[in-house]
PDB file of C-alpha atoms in Angstrom:
ATOM      1  CA  MET A 216      98.153  80.195 132.887  1.00 41.00           C
ATOM      2  CA  LEU A 217      97.116  83.800 133.377  1.00 44.00           C
ATOM      3  CA  ASP A 218     100.256  84.534 135.400  1.00 51.00           C
ATOM      4  CA  GLU A 219     102.380  83.058 132.606  1.00 51.00           C
ATOM      5  CA  ASP A 220     100.655  85.280 130.029  1.00 48.00           C
ATOM      6  CA  VAL A 221     101.263  88.368 132.157  1.00 46.00           C
ATOM      7  CA  ALA A 222     104.901  87.408 132.668  1.00 52.00           C
ATOM      8  CA  GLN A 223     105.386  86.860 128.938  1.00 52.00           C
ATOM      9  CA  ARG A 224     103.800  90.205 128.051  1.00 49.00           C
ATOM     10  CA  THR A 225     105.853  92.000 130.715  1.00 50.00           C
ATOM     11  CA  ALA A 226     109.065  90.472 129.390  1.00 51.00           C
ATOM     12  CA  THR A 227     108.145  91.476 125.855  1.00 51.00           C
ATOM     13  CA  LEU A 228     107.340  95.021 126.966  1.00 50.00           C
ATOM     14  CA  ARG A 229     110.732  95.345 128.643  1.00 51.00           C
ATOM     15  CA  GLN A 230     112.492  93.925 125.607  1.00 52.00           C
ATOM     16  CA  LEU A 231     110.744  96.287 123.208  1.00 55.00           C
ATOM     17  CA  HIS A 232     111.285  99.286 125.484  1.00 53.00           C
ATOM     18  CA  TYR A 233     115.011  98.557 125.509  1.00 49.00           C
ATOM     19  CA  PHE A 234     114.929  97.992 121.758  1.00 55.00           C
ATOM     20  CA  LEU A 235     113.395 101.423 121.146  1.00 54.00           C
ATOM     21  CA  GLN A 236     115.984 103.079 123.367  1.00 53.00           C
ATOM     22  CA  ILE A 237     119.044 101.599 121.632  1.00 48.00           C
ATOM     23  CA  MET A 238     117.818 101.521 118.035  1.00 54.00           C
ATOM     24  CA  PRO A 239     119.910 103.900 115.892  1.00 50.00           C
ATOM     25  CA  SER A 240     117.854 106.453 113.980  1.00 48.00           C
ATOM     26  CA  SER A 241     119.362 105.326 110.671  1.00 45.00           C
ATOM     27  CA  ALA A 242     117.953 101.809 110.973  1.00 46.00           C
ATOM     28  CA  ASN A 243     114.628 100.635 109.598  1.00 57.00           C
ATOM     29  CA  THR A 244     113.151 100.402 113.065  1.00 55.00           C
ATOM     30  CA  HIS A 245     109.673  99.577 111.871  1.00 57.00           C
ATOM     31  CA  THR A 246     110.565  96.423 109.977  1.00 57.00           C
ATOM     32  CA  MET A 247     112.978  95.314 112.690  1.00 54.00           C
ATOM     33  CA  LEU A 248     110.392  95.904 115.399  1.00 56.00           C
ATOM     34  CA  HIS A 249     107.669  93.859 113.716  1.00 56.00           C
ATOM     35  CA  GLY A 250     109.717  91.383 111.751  1.00 50.00           C
ATOM     36  CA  LYS A 251     110.757  88.013 113.054  1.00 42.00           C
ATOM     37  CA  LYS A 252     114.477  88.502 112.576  1.00 38.00           C
ATOM     38  CA  MET A 253     115.260  90.181 115.885  1.00 39.00           C
ATOM     39  CA  ILE A 254     112.239  89.572 118.085  1.00 40.00           C
ATOM     40  CA  ASN A 255     110.259  86.354 118.187  1.00 38.00           C
ATOM     41  CA  TYR A 256     106.657  86.887 119.263  1.00 39.00           C
ATOM     42  CA  ASP A 257     104.697  83.919 120.562  1.00 40.00           C
ATOM     43  CA  THR A 258     101.357  85.363 119.409  1.00 43.00           C
ATOM     44  CA  PRO A 259     100.442  86.881 116.041  1.00 46.00           C
ATOM     45  CA  ARG A 260      99.979  90.646 115.722  1.00 49.00           C
ATOM     46  CA  ARG A 261      96.211  90.437 115.308  1.00 46.00           C
ATOM     47  CA  GLU A 262      95.926  88.390 118.529  1.00 46.00           C
ATOM     48  CA  SER A 263      97.903  90.875 120.606  1.00 49.00           C
ATOM     49  CA  GLY A 264      96.889  94.101 118.915  1.00 54.00           C
ATOM     50  CA  ASP A 265      96.979  96.248 122.044  1.00 69.00           C
ATOM     51  CA  LEU A 266     100.630  95.401 122.682  1.00 72.00           C
ATOM     52  CA  TYR A 267     101.669  96.125 119.113  1.00 78.00           C
ATOM     53  CA  ALA A 268      99.510  99.262 118.954  1.00 84.00           C
ATOM     54  CA  PHE A 269     101.232 100.652 122.044  1.00 85.00           C
ATOM     55  CA  PHE A 270     104.676 100.279 120.529  1.00 86.00           C
ATOM     56  CA  ASP A 271     103.507 101.403 117.096  1.00 90.00           C
ATOM     57  CA  GLU A 272     102.439 104.683 118.685  1.00 92.00           C
ATOM     58  CA  ARG A 273     105.673 104.962 120.661  1.00 91.00           C
ATOM     59  CA  LEU A 274     107.727 104.300 117.551  1.00 93.00           C
ATOM     60  CA  LEU A 275     105.728 106.809 115.506  1.00 95.00           C
ATOM     61  CA  LYS A 276     106.300 109.541 118.082  1.00 95.00           C
ATOM     62  CA  LYS A 277     109.999 108.681 118.274  1.00 94.00           C
ATOM     63  CA  LYS A 278     110.433 108.825 114.501  1.00 95.00           C
ATOM     64  CA  ALA A 279     108.437 112.050 114.225  1.00 97.00           C
ATOM     65  CA  LYS A 280     110.519 113.728 116.924  1.00 96.00           C
ATOM     66  CA  GLU A 281     113.760 112.704 115.203  1.00 94.00           C
ATOM     67  CA  LEU A 282     112.635 113.774 111.746  1.00 96.00           C
ATOM     68  CA  ALA A 283     110.825 117.043 112.506  1.00 95.00           C
ATOM     69  CA  PRO A 284     113.960 119.266 112.608  1.00 95.00           C
ATOM     70  CA  CYS A 285     115.028 117.980 109.179  1.00 95.00           C
ATOM     71  CA  LEU A 286     111.683 118.896 107.626  1.00 96.00           C
ATOM     72  CA  SER A 287     112.250 122.627 108.187  1.00 94.00           C
ATOM     73  CA  SER A 288     108.480 123.038 108.710  1.00 96.00           C
ATOM     74  CA  CYS A 289     107.724 122.053 105.112  1.00 96.00           C
ATOM     75  CA  CYS A 290     104.353 120.650 104.106  1.00 98.00           C
ATOM     76  CA  ILE A 291     103.846 116.983 103.314  1.00 99.00           C
ATOM     77  CA  PHE A 292     101.512 116.274 100.386  1.00 99.00           C
ATOM     78  CA  LEU A 293      99.977 112.801 100.330  1.00 99.00           C
ATOM     79  CA  THR A 294      99.005 111.566  96.866  1.00 99.00           C
ATOM     80  CA  GLY A 295      97.426 108.355  95.668  1.00 98.00           C
ATOM     81  CA  MET A 296      94.265 106.775  94.350  1.00 96.00           C
ATOM     82  CA  MET A 297      90.917 107.335  95.997  1.00 91.00           C
ATOM     83  CA  GLY A 298      90.492 105.052  98.978  1.00 91.00           C
ATOM     84  CA  CYS A 299      94.229 104.614  99.566  1.00 96.00           C
ATOM     85  CA  GLY A 300      94.017 106.122 103.054  1.00 96.00           C
ATOM     86  CA  LYS A 301      95.421 109.615 102.506  1.00 98.00           C
ATOM     87  CA  THR A 302      92.991 111.212 104.946  1.00 97.00           C
ATOM     88  CA  THR A 303      93.240 108.569 107.661  1.00 97.00           C
ATOM     89  CA  VAL A 304      97.025 108.271 107.490  1.00 98.00           C
ATOM     90  CA  GLY A 305      97.381 112.028 107.124  1.00 98.00           C
ATOM     91  CA  LYS A 306      95.585 112.683 110.399  1.00 98.00           C
ATOM     92  CA  VAL A 307      97.804 110.230 112.271  1.00 98.00           C
ATOM     93  CA  LEU A 308     100.924 111.668 110.658  1.00 98.00           C
ATOM     94  CA  SER A 309      99.985 115.278 111.373  1.00 98.00           C
ATOM     95  CA  GLU A 310      99.292 114.546 115.024  1.00 98.00           C
ATOM     96  CA  ALA A 311     102.656 112.834 115.443  1.00 98.00           C
ATOM     97  CA  LEU A 312     104.528 115.739 113.841  1.00 98.00           C
ATOM     98  CA  GLY A 313     102.484 118.455 115.531  1.00 98.00           C
ATOM     99  CA  TYR A 314     101.314 119.641 112.108  1.00 98.00           C
ATOM    100  CA  ALA A 315      97.869 120.763 110.981  1.00 98.00           C
ATOM    101  CA  PHE A 316      95.932 118.371 108.758  1.00 99.00           C
ATOM    102  CA  VAL A 317      94.101 119.547 105.638  1.00 98.00           C
ATOM    103  CA  ASP A 318      92.052 117.516 103.180  1.00 98.00           C
ATOM    104  CA  SER A 319      92.185 119.378  99.865  1.00 98.00           C
ATOM    105  CA  ASP A 320      88.722 118.136  98.859  1.00 96.00           C
ATOM    106  CA  THR A 321      87.262 119.518 102.088  1.00 96.00           C
ATOM    107  CA  TYR A 322      89.171 122.757 101.498  1.00 97.00           C
ATOM    108  CA  VAL A 323      87.559 123.047  98.050  1.00 97.00           C
ATOM    109  CA  GLU A 324      84.115 122.285  99.464  1.00 95.00           C
ATOM    110  CA  GLN A 325      84.444 124.985 102.112  1.00 95.00           C
ATOM    111  CA  ALA A 326      85.619 127.542  99.565  1.00 94.00           C
ATOM    112  CA  ALA A 327      82.634 126.672  97.364  1.00 92.00           C
ATOM    113  CA  GLY A 328      80.164 127.306 100.170  1.00 91.00           C
ATOM    114  CA  GLU A 329      79.975 123.829 101.721  1.00 86.00           C
ATOM    115  CA  ILE A 330      79.021 122.194  98.409  1.00 92.00           C
ATOM    116  CA  SER A 331      80.258 118.609  98.226  1.00 92.00           C
ATOM    117  CA  VAL A 332      82.747 117.458  95.603  1.00 91.00           C
ATOM    118  CA  ALA A 333      80.046 115.222  94.126  1.00 89.00           C
ATOM    119  CA  GLN A 334      77.718 118.224  93.799  1.00 92.00           C
ATOM    120  CA  ILE A 335      80.443 120.330  92.177  1.00 93.00           C
ATOM    121  CA  PHE A 336      81.009 117.573  89.617  1.00 90.00           C
ATOM    122  CA  GLN A 337      77.288 117.254  88.973  1.00 89.00           C
ATOM    123  CA  GLN A 338      76.444 120.964  88.757  1.00 92.00           C
ATOM    124  CA  TYR A 339      79.587 122.457  87.223  1.00 92.00           C
ATOM    125  CA  GLY A 340      81.613 119.583  85.790  1.00 92.00           C
ATOM    126  CA  GLU A 341      85.016 118.111  86.530  1.00 90.00           C
ATOM    127  CA  SER A 342      86.960 120.975  84.908  1.00 93.00           C
ATOM    128  CA  VAL A 343      85.546 123.495  87.393  1.00 95.00           C
ATOM    129  CA  PHE A 344      86.445 121.217  90.279  1.00 94.00           C
ATOM    130  CA  ARG A 345      90.003 120.771  88.969  1.00 95.00           C
ATOM    131  CA  ASP A 346      90.441 124.541  88.688  1.00 96.00           C
ATOM    132  CA  ASN A 347      89.253 124.974  92.270  1.00 97.00           C
ATOM    133  CA  GLU A 348      91.516 122.133  93.364  1.00 98.00           C
ATOM    134  CA  SER A 349      94.546 123.835  91.805  1.00 98.00           C
ATOM    135  CA  LYS A 350      93.662 127.098  93.530  1.00 98.00           C
ATOM    136  CA  ALA A 351      93.386 125.257  96.844  1.00 98.00           C
ATOM    137  CA  LEU A 352      96.802 123.613  96.415  1.00 98.00           C
ATOM    138  CA  GLN A 353      98.331 126.961  95.491  1.00 98.00           C
ATOM    139  CA  GLU A 354      97.040 128.465  98.732  1.00 98.00           C
ATOM    140  CA  LEU A 355      98.021 125.467 100.843  1.00 98.00           C
ATOM    141  CA  SER A 356     101.529 125.332  99.380  1.00 97.00           C
ATOM    142  CA  SER A 357     102.241 128.816 100.718  1.00 96.00           C
ATOM    143  CA  LYS A 358     101.770 127.617 104.295  1.00 96.00           C
ATOM    144  CA  SER A 359     103.973 125.570 106.601  1.00 97.00           C
ATOM    145  CA  GLN A 360     103.657 122.625 108.978  1.00 98.00           C
ATOM    146  CA  GLN A 361     100.749 120.959 107.256  1.00 98.00           C
ATOM    147  CA  VAL A 362      99.998 117.439 106.101  1.00 99.00           C
ATOM    148  CA  VAL A 363      97.785 117.745 103.026  1.00 99.00           C
ATOM    149  CA  ALA A 364      95.691 114.867 101.687  1.00 99.00           C
ATOM    150  CA  THR A 365      95.256 115.650  97.998  1.00 98.00           C
ATOM    151  CA  GLY A 366      92.535 114.445  95.657  1.00 95.00           C
ATOM    152  CA  GLY A 367      93.280 111.304  93.664  1.00 94.00           C
ATOM    153  CA  GLY A 368      93.387 113.208  90.375  1.00 94.00           C
ATOM    154  CA  ALA A 369      95.384 116.212  91.569  1.00 97.00           C
ATOM    155  CA  VAL A 370      98.575 114.735  90.113  1.00 97.00           C
ATOM    156  CA  VAL A 371      97.249 114.928  86.546  1.00 95.00           C
ATOM    157  CA  HIS A 372      97.670 118.693  86.184  1.00 96.00           C
ATOM    158  CA  PRO A 373     101.305 119.889  85.904  1.00 96.00           C
ATOM    159  CA  ILE A 374     100.604 123.168  87.722  1.00 98.00           C
ATOM    160  CA  ASN A 375      99.695 121.215  90.855  1.00 98.00           C
ATOM    161  CA  TRP A 376     103.167 119.675  90.927  1.00 98.00           C
ATOM    162  CA  GLU A 377     104.668 123.166  90.968  1.00 98.00           C
ATOM    163  CA  TYR A 378     102.712 123.833  94.144  1.00 98.00           C
ATOM    164  CA  MET A 379     103.328 120.470  95.799  1.00 98.00           C
ATOM    165  CA  ARG A 380     107.065 120.593  95.046  1.00 97.00           C
ATOM    166  CA  LYS A 381     107.307 123.355  97.647  1.00 97.00           C
ATOM    167  CA  GLY A 382     106.943 120.542 100.161  1.00 98.00           C
ATOM    168  CA  ILE A 383     107.562 116.797 100.156  1.00 98.00           C
ATOM    169  CA  THR A 384     105.281 114.603  98.058  1.00 99.00           C
ATOM    170  CA  VAL A 385     104.388 111.067  99.134  1.00 99.00           C
ATOM    171  CA  PHE A 386     102.636 108.460  96.987  1.00 99.00           C
ATOM    172  CA  LEU A 387     100.631 105.888  98.942  1.00 99.00           C
ATOM    173  CA  ASP A 388     100.713 102.893  96.610  1.00 98.00           C
ATOM    174  CA  VAL A 389      97.911 100.477  97.481  1.00 98.00           C
ATOM    175  CA  PRO A 390      97.066  97.328  95.456  1.00 97.00           C
ATOM    176  CA  LEU A 391      94.004  97.787  93.236  1.00 95.00           C
ATOM    177  CA  ASP A 392      92.295  94.774  94.759  1.00 95.00           C
ATOM    178  CA  ALA A 393      92.505  96.308  98.228  1.00 95.00           C
ATOM    179  CA  LEU A 394      91.269  99.672  96.917  1.00 94.00           C
ATOM    180  CA  ALA A 395      88.294  98.090  95.171  1.00 91.00           C
ATOM    181  CA  ARG A 396      87.316  96.143  98.287  1.00 91.00           C
ATOM    182  CA  ARG A 397      87.499  99.260 100.459  1.00 90.00           C
ATOM    183  CA  ILE A 398      85.407 101.330  98.073  1.00 86.00           C
ATOM    184  CA  ALA A 399      82.858  98.580  97.456  1.00 83.00           C
ATOM    185  CA  ALA A 400      82.414  98.229 101.219  1.00 82.00           C
ATOM    186  CA  VAL A 401      81.657 101.919 101.873  1.00 76.00           C
ATOM    187  CA  GLY A 402      79.893 102.851  98.634  1.00 64.00           C
ATOM    188  CA  THR A 403      80.597 105.390  95.899  1.00 54.00           C
ATOM    189  CA  ASP A 404      78.153 108.208  96.682  1.00 53.00           C
ATOM    190  CA  SER A 405      80.979 110.627  97.521  1.00 49.00           C
ATOM    191  CA  ARG A 406      83.193 109.531  94.614  1.00 53.00           C
ATOM    192  CA  PRO A 407      81.838 110.981  91.352  1.00 54.00           C
ATOM    193  CA  LEU A 408      84.442 109.296  89.153  1.00 51.00           C
ATOM    194  CA  LEU A 409      83.211 105.923  90.406  1.00 55.00           C
ATOM    195  CA  ASP A 410      79.513 106.658  90.016  1.00 57.00           C
ATOM    196  CA  PHE A 411      78.520 103.557  88.075  1.00 55.00           C
ATOM    197  CA  ASP A 412      75.290 101.771  87.177  1.00 57.00           C
ATOM    198  CA  SER A 413      73.921  98.911  89.217  1.00 57.00           C
ATOM    199  CA  GLY A 414      75.965  95.747  89.352  1.00 67.00           C
ATOM    200  CA  ASP A 415      78.639  94.083  91.426  1.00 79.00           C
ATOM    201  CA  PRO A 416      80.292  97.008  93.278  1.00 81.00           C
ATOM    202  CA  TYR A 417      83.669  95.301  93.645  1.00 87.00           C
ATOM    203  CA  THR A 418      84.021  94.307  89.982  1.00 86.00           C
ATOM    204  CA  LYS A 419      82.920  97.689  88.670  1.00 83.00           C
ATOM    205  CA  ALA A 420      85.145  99.552  91.140  1.00 85.00           C
ATOM    206  CA  LEU A 421      88.124  97.390  90.179  1.00 89.00           C
ATOM    207  CA  MET A 422      87.592  98.019  86.463  1.00 88.00           C
ATOM    208  CA  ARG A 423      87.201 101.773  86.884  1.00 88.00           C
ATOM    209  CA  LEU A 424      90.167 102.043  89.240  1.00 91.00           C
ATOM    210  CA  SER A 425      92.322 100.091  86.798  1.00 93.00           C
ATOM    211  CA  THR A 426      91.486 102.576  84.047  1.00 92.00           C
ATOM    212  CA  LEU A 427      92.205 105.578  86.269  1.00 92.00           C
ATOM    213  CA  LEU A 428      95.484 104.164  87.565  1.00 95.00           C
ATOM    214  CA  GLU A 429      96.699 103.447  84.051  1.00 95.00           C
ATOM    215  CA  LYS A 430      96.275 107.143  83.250  1.00 94.00           C
ATOM    216  CA  ARG A 431      97.835 108.363  86.485  1.00 96.00           C
ATOM    217  CA  VAL A 432     100.585 105.910  87.411  1.00 96.00           C
ATOM    218  CA  GLU A 433     103.338 107.884  85.665  1.00 97.00           C
ATOM    219  CA  LYS A 434     102.215 111.028  87.481  1.00 97.00           C
ATOM    220  CA  TYR A 435     102.214 109.307  90.862  1.00 98.00           C
ATOM    221  CA  SER A 436     105.760 108.095  90.222  1.00 97.00           C
ATOM    222  CA  ARG A 437     106.938 111.720  90.299  1.00 97.00           C
ATOM    223  CA  ALA A 438     106.478 111.880  94.063  1.00 98.00           C
ATOM    224  CA  ASN A 439     109.588 112.337  96.200  1.00 98.00           C
ATOM    225  CA  VAL A 440     108.645 109.267  98.204  1.00 98.00           C
ATOM    226  CA  THR A 441     106.679 106.120  97.384  1.00 98.00           C
ATOM    227  CA  VAL A 442     105.221 103.980 100.148  1.00 98.00           C
ATOM    228  CA  SER A 443     104.263 100.573  98.770  1.00 98.00           C
ATOM    229  CA  LEU A 444     101.759  98.874 101.021  1.00 97.00           C
ATOM    230  CA  SER A 445     102.378  95.566  99.251  1.00 97.00           C
ATOM    231  CA  LYS A 446     106.072  95.707 100.108  1.00 96.00           C
ATOM    232  CA  LEU A 447     105.368  96.880 103.642  1.00 95.00           C
ATOM    233  CA  ALA A 448     102.935  94.017 104.185  1.00 94.00           C
ATOM    234  CA  ASP A 449     105.490  91.532 102.858  1.00 94.00           C
ATOM    235  CA  ASP A 450     108.227  92.936 105.099  1.00 92.00           C
ATOM    236  CA  LEU A 451     105.995  92.629 108.158  1.00 90.00           C
ATOM    237  CA  GLU A 452     104.562  89.279 107.052  1.00 88.00           C
ATOM    238  CA  GLU A 453     101.049  90.695 107.180  1.00 90.00           C
ATOM    239  CA  ASP A 454      98.096  91.132 104.854  1.00 94.00           C
ATOM    240  CA  VAL A 455      97.596  94.633 103.432  1.00 95.00           C
ATOM    241  CA  SER A 456      94.210  94.782 105.148  1.00 92.00           C
ATOM    242  CA  HIS A 457      95.933  94.425 108.547  1.00 91.00           C
ATOM    243  CA  LEU A 458      98.173  97.475 108.108  1.00 94.00           C
ATOM    244  CA  THR A 459      96.943 100.162 110.477  1.00 95.00           C
ATOM    245  CA  PRO A 460      97.180 103.917 109.778  1.00 97.00           C
ATOM    246  CA  THR A 461      99.885 104.119 112.448  1.00 96.00           C
ATOM    247  CA  ILE A 462     101.977 101.420 110.767  1.00 95.00           C
ATOM    248  CA  ILE A 463     101.657 103.202 107.421  1.00 97.00           C
ATOM    249  CA  ALA A 464     102.494 106.575 108.984  1.00 98.00           C
ATOM    250  CA  ILE A 465     105.679 105.086 110.446  1.00 96.00           C
ATOM    251  CA  GLU A 466     106.648 103.822 107.008  1.00 97.00           C
ATOM    252  CA  VAL A 467     105.960 107.263 105.514  1.00 98.00           C
ATOM    253  CA  LEU A 468     108.413 108.782 107.989  1.00 97.00           C
ATOM    254  CA  GLU A 469     110.953 106.026 107.295  1.00 95.00           C
ATOM    255  CA  GLN A 470     110.823 106.739 103.561  1.00 97.00           C
ATOM    256  CA  ILE A 471     110.936 110.516 104.013  1.00 97.00           C
ATOM    257  CA  GLU A 472     113.997 110.030 106.211  1.00 96.00           C
ATOM    258  CA  LYS A 473     115.698 108.040 103.435  1.00 95.00           C
ATOM    259  CA  TYR A 474     114.799 110.742 100.914  1.00 96.00           C
ATOM    260  CA  LEU A 475     116.240 113.498 103.101  1.00 95.00           C
ATOM    261  CA  ARG A 476     119.395 111.491 103.783  1.00 91.00           C
ATOM    262  CA  GLY A 477     119.844 111.305 100.024  1.00 88.00           C
ATOM    263  CA  LYS A 478     119.689 115.096  99.879  1.00 78.00           C
ATOM    264  CA  LYS A 479     122.366 115.162 102.626  1.00 60.00           C
ATOM    265  CA  LYS A 480     120.831 118.261 104.216  1.00 59.00           C
ATOM    266  CA  PRO A 481     117.534 119.382 105.791  1.00 57.00           C
ATOM    267  CA  PHE A 482     114.718 120.124 103.388  1.00 62.00           C
ATOM    268  CA  ASN A 483     115.235 123.592 101.902  1.00 60.00           C
ATOM    269  CA  SER A 484     111.675 124.849 101.903  1.00 52.00           C
ATOM    270  CA  HIS A 485     110.718 128.351 100.817  1.00 47.00           C
ATOM    271  CA  PHE A 486     109.111 128.964 104.213  1.00 45.00           C
ATOM    272  CA  SER A 487     111.665 127.323 106.527  1.00 46.00           C
ATOM    273  CA  SER A 488     112.089 130.531 108.485  1.00 40.00           C
ATOM    274  CA  ARG A 489     108.412 131.429 108.528  1.00 41.00           C
ATOM    275  CA  SER A 490     105.542 130.357 110.720  1.00 40.00           C
ATOM    276  CA  ALA A 491     102.272 128.973 109.415  1.00 40.00           C
TER     277      ALA A 491
END
């Protein structure tokens, strides 16, 4: 039985290796790799995670290598609600592209003398934080080859869009239910806008997130690229909770590629001929 398992995995590895070599760059390689239309896997993804993870990483590197010249060293700004995975996905994406990763909240904290965002909110108020956030985005937008994870509310202020438009903006669209479950699981100590009284963490997080999203959804829609985790999960026949940062990063690159193809030329960034 063990020999049969090894033989099956070896055959699958060879098939997927060949698939990656011949796949045209214009195709949606991610969906085709994981979907059941071209390749029929005998075991579910979650039961053979190491095999899928290996090819996810290979595919991410392949896509990043193909796309990098078209980016002209421009920054990528990840936007989305708190808990949507901007930091986690951003780190994976930056490593694949050979970019630096910056979390704008951390950038603000460092500029403020290592004071946490929660402390800034508590001591100085949200308006002071938002001003510092805008200053941080202004500074970051003047640099190149960076993946920037922005704060969830950064999209509210028009001036921030002027800064982020110097790069490519990506909205990570995650279902509210998934967001609420993530936040309820890890707590809200570091999230001042979700600092609520005692009660069921999931229900209160869901209610507060719903209110915030209603105010921000139009702003998020201004992003150059939207990555819907609901759609991605449906395409891959998976649950949203099973989408790894690598899978999401691949989809980000797929959608950026589509956006750039629509422009019919490499991204014309203001720093394309400069170094970071």
